[in-house]
Amino acid sequence: MLNKAILMGRLTRDPELRHTASNTAVASFTLAIDRDRKGPNGERQTDFIDCVAWGRQAEFVKQWFTKGMLAIVVGRIQSRNWEDRNGNKRVSIEINVDEVSFGETKKSREANGYAAGGYDSGSQIRPEGFDSGSQVAPAPSFDLSVGDSDFAELDDDSDVPF
């Protein structure tokens, strides 16, 4: 059997990090992914896909990804049964993340006019009650420098392979 999903989309909100009873990190986030075709009235259609990362992958997502960033996710589709507060049985379909990577470089975001400071205030992400005329917010730029890290901050992304 084969169950592999490869998705590329923008985060609709900052990832939420929590821990299980056994202290395993779990990060939840949603990707907004535009469909290739427009709807019957010519409107742009977007799917909102829930993703769950575990362990070190969850910590990586929480540390480096924020609302609006373009992410590439590789994982498997999984269903989960649960009960809501009213006792109704529900099913959720989500991607159990195996790999996640940046969908664009800092240099690419800056070239598109999104320098330090983040979002284009004219665009908003609206997964619930989505207005088909709105656009997904562009990725904010961010600083990769980390306090006492062994990694040096790069001024030029040209040597980075992604």
GROMACS .gro file of C-alpha atoms in nm:
model
  162
    1MET     CA    1   0.000   0.000   0.000
    2LEU     CA    2   0.115   0.354  -0.071
    3ASN     CA    3   0.012   0.657   0.132
    4LYS     CA    4   0.229   0.959   0.055
    5ALA     CA    5   0.125   1.321   0.022
    6ILE     CA    6   0.344   1.607  -0.102
    7LEU     CA    7   0.196   1.952  -0.049
    8MET     CA    8   0.310   2.310  -0.091
    9GLY     CA    9   0.113   2.594   0.059
   10ARG     CA   10   0.116   2.886   0.300
   11LEU     CA   11   0.058   2.854   0.673
   12THR     CA   12  -0.277   3.006   0.771
   13ARG     CA   13  -0.160   3.074   1.128
   14ASP     CA   14   0.145   3.026   1.347
   15PRO     CA   15   0.201   2.658   1.436
   16GLU     CA   16   0.066   2.549   1.776
   17LEU     CA   17   0.308   2.342   1.985
   18ARG     CA   18   0.192   2.119   2.269
   19HIS     CA   19   0.325   1.806   2.441
   20THR     CA   20   0.172   1.464   2.503
   21ALA     CA   21   0.157   1.305   2.849
   22SER     CA   22   0.490   1.134   2.766
   23ASN     CA   23   0.639   1.478   2.678
   24THR     CA   24   0.649   1.423   2.300
   25ALA     CA   25   0.625   1.751   2.107
   26VAL     CA   26   0.329   1.787   1.867
   27ALA     CA   27   0.288   2.084   1.630
   28SER     CA   28  -0.037   2.152   1.445
   29PHE     CA   29  -0.072   2.389   1.152
   30THR     CA   30  -0.288   2.439   0.845
   31LEU     CA   31  -0.172   2.491   0.486
   32ALA     CA   32  -0.374   2.699   0.238
   33ILE     CA   33  -0.331   2.550  -0.109
   34ASP     CA   34  -0.480   2.709  -0.420
   35ARG     CA   35  -0.643   2.476  -0.669
   36ASP     CA   36  -0.522   2.477  -1.029
   37ARG     CA   37  -0.868   2.552  -1.168
   38LYS     CA   38  -1.109   2.829  -1.087
   39GLY     CA   39  -1.462   2.765  -0.965
   40PRO     CA   40  -1.775   2.774  -1.182
   41ASN     CA   41  -1.808   3.152  -1.132
   42GLY     CA   42  -1.440   3.218  -1.205
   43GLU     CA   43  -1.343   3.253  -0.839
   44ARG     CA   44  -1.017   3.116  -0.704
   45GLN     CA   45  -1.063   2.804  -0.490
   46THR     CA   46  -0.843   2.714  -0.195
   47ASP     CA   47  -0.814   2.399   0.014
   48PHE     CA   48  -0.714   2.415   0.381
   49ILE     CA   49  -0.519   2.106   0.487
   50ASP     CA   50  -0.449   2.029   0.854
   51CYS     CA   51  -0.099   1.901   0.929
   52VAL     CA   52   0.054   1.744   1.241
   53ALA     CA   53   0.429   1.712   1.306
   54TRP     CA   54   0.581   1.510   1.590
   55GLY     CA   55   0.901   1.518   1.798
   56ARG     CA   56   1.197   1.713   1.661
   57GLN     CA   57   1.004   1.789   1.343
   58ALA     CA   58   0.736   1.959   1.557
   59GLU     CA   59   0.996   2.170   1.738
   60PHE     CA   60   1.154   2.267   1.403
   61VAL     CA   61   0.817   2.378   1.264
   62LYS     CA   62   0.736   2.585   1.572
   63GLN     CA   63   1.079   2.753   1.573
   64TRP     CA   64   1.114   2.842   1.204
   65PHE     CA   65   0.766   2.870   1.049
   66THR     CA   66   0.509   3.145   1.095
   67LYS     CA   67   0.179   3.250   0.943
   68GLY     CA   68   0.206   3.323   0.570
   69MET     CA   69   0.528   3.131   0.506
   70LEU     CA   70   0.544   2.894   0.210
   71ALA     CA   71   0.610   2.538   0.328
   72ILE     CA   72   0.665   2.206   0.151
   73VAL     CA   73   0.527   1.912   0.348
   74VAL     CA   74   0.582   1.542   0.283
   75GLY     CA   75   0.379   1.297   0.487
   76ARG     CA   76   0.090   1.055   0.489
   77ILE     CA   77  -0.284   1.111   0.494
   78GLN     CA   78  -0.442   0.992   0.813
   79SER     CA   79  -0.793   0.990   0.959
   80ARG     CA   80  -0.863   1.038   1.328
   81ASN     CA   81  -1.189   0.969   1.514
   82TRP     CA   82  -1.282   1.193   1.807
   83GLU     CA   83  -1.577   1.322   2.006
   84ASP     CA   84  -1.670   1.689   2.031
   85ARG     CA   85  -1.789   1.859   2.352
   86ASN     CA   86  -2.148   1.759   2.281
   87GLY     CA   87  -2.057   1.391   2.247
   88ASN     CA   88  -2.094   1.386   1.867
   89LYS     CA   89  -1.856   1.153   1.684
   90ARG     CA   90  -1.628   1.334   1.437
   91VAL     CA   91  -1.362   1.235   1.187
   92SER     CA   92  -1.063   1.452   1.096
   93ILE     CA   93  -0.844   1.399   0.792
   94GLU     CA   94  -0.492   1.538   0.828
   95ILE     CA   95  -0.137   1.500   0.704
   96ASN     CA   96   0.099   1.327   0.946
   97VAL     CA   97   0.421   1.512   0.858
   98ASP     CA   98   0.740   1.319   0.783
   99GLU     CA   99   0.935   1.611   0.633
  100VAL     CA  100   0.885   1.987   0.613
  101SER     CA  101   1.102   2.240   0.432
  102PHE     CA  102   1.100   2.606   0.331
  103GLY     CA  103   0.917   2.678   0.007
  104GLU     CA  104   1.114   2.995  -0.067
  105THR     CA  105   1.432   3.165   0.043
  106LYS     CA  106   1.465   3.487   0.237
  107LYS     CA  107   1.618   3.643  -0.073
  108SER     CA  108   1.318   3.538  -0.282
  109ARG     CA  109   1.071   3.690  -0.035
  110GLU     CA  110   1.267   4.018  -0.026
  111ALA     CA  111   1.283   4.028  -0.408
  112ASN     CA  112   0.903   4.017  -0.412
  113GLY     CA  113   0.887   4.324  -0.188
  114TYR     CA  114   0.841   4.160   0.150
  115ALA     CA  115   1.131   4.293   0.355
  116ALA     CA  116   1.164   4.287   0.732
  117GLY     CA  117   0.836   4.376   0.891
  118GLY     CA  118   0.637   4.091   0.748
  119TYR     CA  119   0.295   4.091   0.595
  120ASP     CA  120   0.117   4.284   0.328
  121SER     CA  121  -0.168   4.436   0.530
  122GLY     CA  122  -0.394   4.425   0.225
  123SER     CA  123  -0.408   4.044   0.227
  124GLN     CA  124  -0.538   3.819   0.498
  125ILE     CA  125  -0.568   3.446   0.542
  126ARG     CA  126  -0.924   3.340   0.616
  127PRO     CA  127  -0.964   2.961   0.647
  128GLU     CA  128  -1.307   2.981   0.813
  129GLY     CA  129  -1.575   3.158   0.613
  130PHE     CA  130  -1.312   3.207   0.341
  131ASP     CA  131  -1.380   3.498   0.109
  132SER     CA  132  -1.300   3.361  -0.237
  133GLY     CA  133  -1.183   3.704  -0.352
  134SER     CA  134  -0.910   3.727  -0.090
  135GLN     CA  135  -0.555   3.613  -0.135
  136VAL     CA  136  -0.330   3.418   0.097
  137ALA     CA  137  -0.089   3.656   0.271
  138PRO     CA  138   0.268   3.649   0.142
  139ALA     CA  139   0.539   3.500   0.356
  140PRO     CA  140   0.705   3.731   0.605
  141SER     CA  141   1.080   3.763   0.610
  142PHE     CA  142   1.258   3.642   0.920
  143ASP     CA  143   1.604   3.646   1.072
  144LEU     CA  144   1.776   3.307   1.088
  145SER     CA  145   2.038   3.419   1.340
  146VAL     CA  146   2.021   3.233   1.669
  147GLY     CA  147   2.199   3.357   1.986
  148ASP     CA  148   2.500   3.137   2.064
  149SER     CA  149   2.461   2.914   1.761
  150ASP     CA  150   2.736   2.740   1.565
  151PHE     CA  151   2.573   2.869   1.247
  152ALA     CA  152   2.677   3.197   1.090
  153GLU     CA  153   2.420   3.434   0.947
  154LEU     CA  154   2.433   3.440   0.567
  155ASP     CA  155   2.415   3.772   0.385
  156ASP     CA  156   2.386   3.602   0.047
  157ASP     CA  157   2.165   3.297  -0.013
  158SER     CA  158   2.337   3.213  -0.345
  159ASP     CA  159   2.530   2.919  -0.195
  160VAL     CA  160   2.226   2.769  -0.026
  161PRO     CA  161   2.082   2.483  -0.238
  162PHE     CA  162   1.715   2.567  -0.174
   0.00000   0.00000   0.00000
